[in-house]
Amino acid sequence: MKLKKNERLFNYEGRRFKVTVKPNGISGMACAFVEEFRPKAKIFKWKWRNSFDFWIDDYESIEDGARTMVAKVLSAEKDALELRKKWQEFEN
């Protein structure tokens, strides 16, 4: 797969994420758009997960910032799963 120069691929736990990073318009800030690859989908192979703004100075490189944004998506997913489990335990 050919990537644009502002896109990066990251693999976490057998899942593939594509992060597109663009300047935010505010000096020193970038916006990361996170998508997840769905290999079994017939159409729409990339599913949009979330977008985050981050300060470039907070990270060693822009790629490190993009990697951290993928970690945020995974963390939010984990938190939502824990909440669902708590509700299931309560309701049963």
Short mmCIF file of C-alpha atoms in Angstrom, two decimals:
data_model
loop_
_atom_site.label_atom_id
_atom_site.label_comp_id
_atom_site.label_asym_id
_atom_site.label_seq_id
_atom_site.Cartn_x
_atom_site.Cartn_y
_atom_site.Cartn_z
CA MET A 1 0.00 0.00 0.00
CA LYS A 2 1.33 3.40 -0.94
CA LEU A 3 1.12 6.01 1.79
CA LYS A 4 1.14 9.76 1.50
CA LYS A 5 4.06 11.55 3.15
CA ASN A 6 1.88 12.69 6.08
CA GLU A 7 0.53 9.17 6.82
CA ARG A 8 1.99 6.47 9.08
CA LEU A 9 0.99 2.87 9.77
CA PHE A 10 1.13 1.39 13.27
CA ASN A 11 0.42 -2.19 14.35
CA TYR A 12 -0.91 -2.90 17.85
CA GLU A 13 -2.01 -6.32 19.07
CA GLY A 14 -2.64 -7.63 15.56
CA ARG A 15 -4.56 -4.53 14.49
CA ARG A 16 -3.39 -2.02 11.89
CA PHE A 17 -3.95 1.72 12.24
CA LYS A 18 -3.28 4.53 9.79
CA VAL A 19 -2.66 7.99 11.19
CA THR A 20 -2.79 11.06 8.98
CA VAL A 21 -1.18 14.11 10.59
CA LYS A 22 -1.88 17.63 9.36
CA PRO A 23 -1.09 21.08 10.74
CA ASN A 24 -3.94 22.47 12.80
CA GLY A 25 -3.64 26.11 11.85
CA ILE A 26 -2.37 27.04 15.29
CA SER A 27 1.39 27.34 15.28
CA GLY A 28 2.95 24.30 16.92
CA MET A 29 -0.20 22.17 16.91
CA ALA A 30 -1.08 19.17 14.74
CA CYS A 31 -4.23 17.14 14.17
CA ALA A 32 -4.03 13.34 13.93
CA PHE A 33 -6.80 11.42 12.15
CA VAL A 34 -6.80 7.76 13.25
CA GLU A 35 -8.30 5.00 11.07
CA GLU A 36 -8.33 1.24 11.61
CA PHE A 37 -7.87 -1.31 8.81
CA ARG A 38 -10.67 -3.88 8.47
CA PRO A 39 -9.34 -6.70 6.25
CA LYS A 40 -12.64 -8.61 6.04
CA ALA A 41 -14.71 -5.64 4.87
CA LYS A 42 -15.68 -5.73 1.19
CA ILE A 43 -15.89 -1.96 0.95
CA PHE A 44 -14.72 0.79 3.28
CA LYS A 45 -11.57 -1.05 4.38
CA TRP A 46 -10.54 1.84 6.66
CA LYS A 47 -12.82 2.74 9.59
CA TRP A 48 -12.45 6.20 11.12
CA ARG A 49 -11.77 5.89 14.85
CA ASN A 50 -11.13 9.42 16.11
CA SER A 51 -9.13 12.60 15.65
CA PHE A 52 -6.98 14.37 18.18
CA ASP A 53 -5.11 17.65 18.38
CA PHE A 54 -1.70 17.65 20.01
CA TRP A 55 1.13 20.05 20.63
CA ILE A 56 4.18 19.06 18.60
CA ASP A 57 6.56 20.26 21.33
CA ASP A 58 5.12 17.71 23.78
CA TYR A 59 6.68 14.83 21.80
CA GLU A 60 10.14 13.91 20.60
CA SER A 61 8.86 13.77 17.01
CA ILE A 62 5.57 14.12 15.16
CA GLU A 63 5.59 10.35 14.60
CA ASP A 64 5.77 9.81 18.39
CA GLY A 65 2.76 12.09 18.75
CA ALA A 66 0.88 10.08 16.13
CA ARG A 67 1.75 6.83 17.93
CA THR A 68 0.43 8.30 21.19
CA MET A 69 -2.86 9.21 19.50
CA VAL A 70 -3.32 5.55 18.49
CA ALA A 71 -2.66 4.61 22.12
CA LYS A 72 -5.42 7.07 23.13
CA VAL A 73 -7.88 5.33 20.81
CA LEU A 74 -6.99 1.94 22.31
CA SER A 75 -7.24 3.32 25.86
CA ALA A 76 -10.68 4.81 25.21
CA GLU A 77 -11.80 1.50 23.71
CA LYS A 78 -10.57 -0.37 26.78
CA ASP A 79 -12.36 2.06 29.12
CA ALA A 80 -15.63 1.67 27.21
CA LEU A 81 -15.32 -2.12 27.41
CA GLU A 82 -14.80 -1.96 31.19
CA LEU A 83 -17.90 0.24 31.57
CA ARG A 84 -19.99 -2.23 29.55
CA LYS A 85 -18.76 -5.08 31.76
CA LYS A 86 -19.71 -3.18 34.92
CA TRP A 87 -23.21 -2.52 33.60
CA GLN A 88 -23.60 -6.17 32.61
CA GLU A 89 -22.54 -7.27 36.10
CA PHE A 90 -24.98 -4.81 37.67
CA GLU A 91 -27.92 -5.83 35.48
CA ASN A 92 -27.41 -9.57 35.98
#
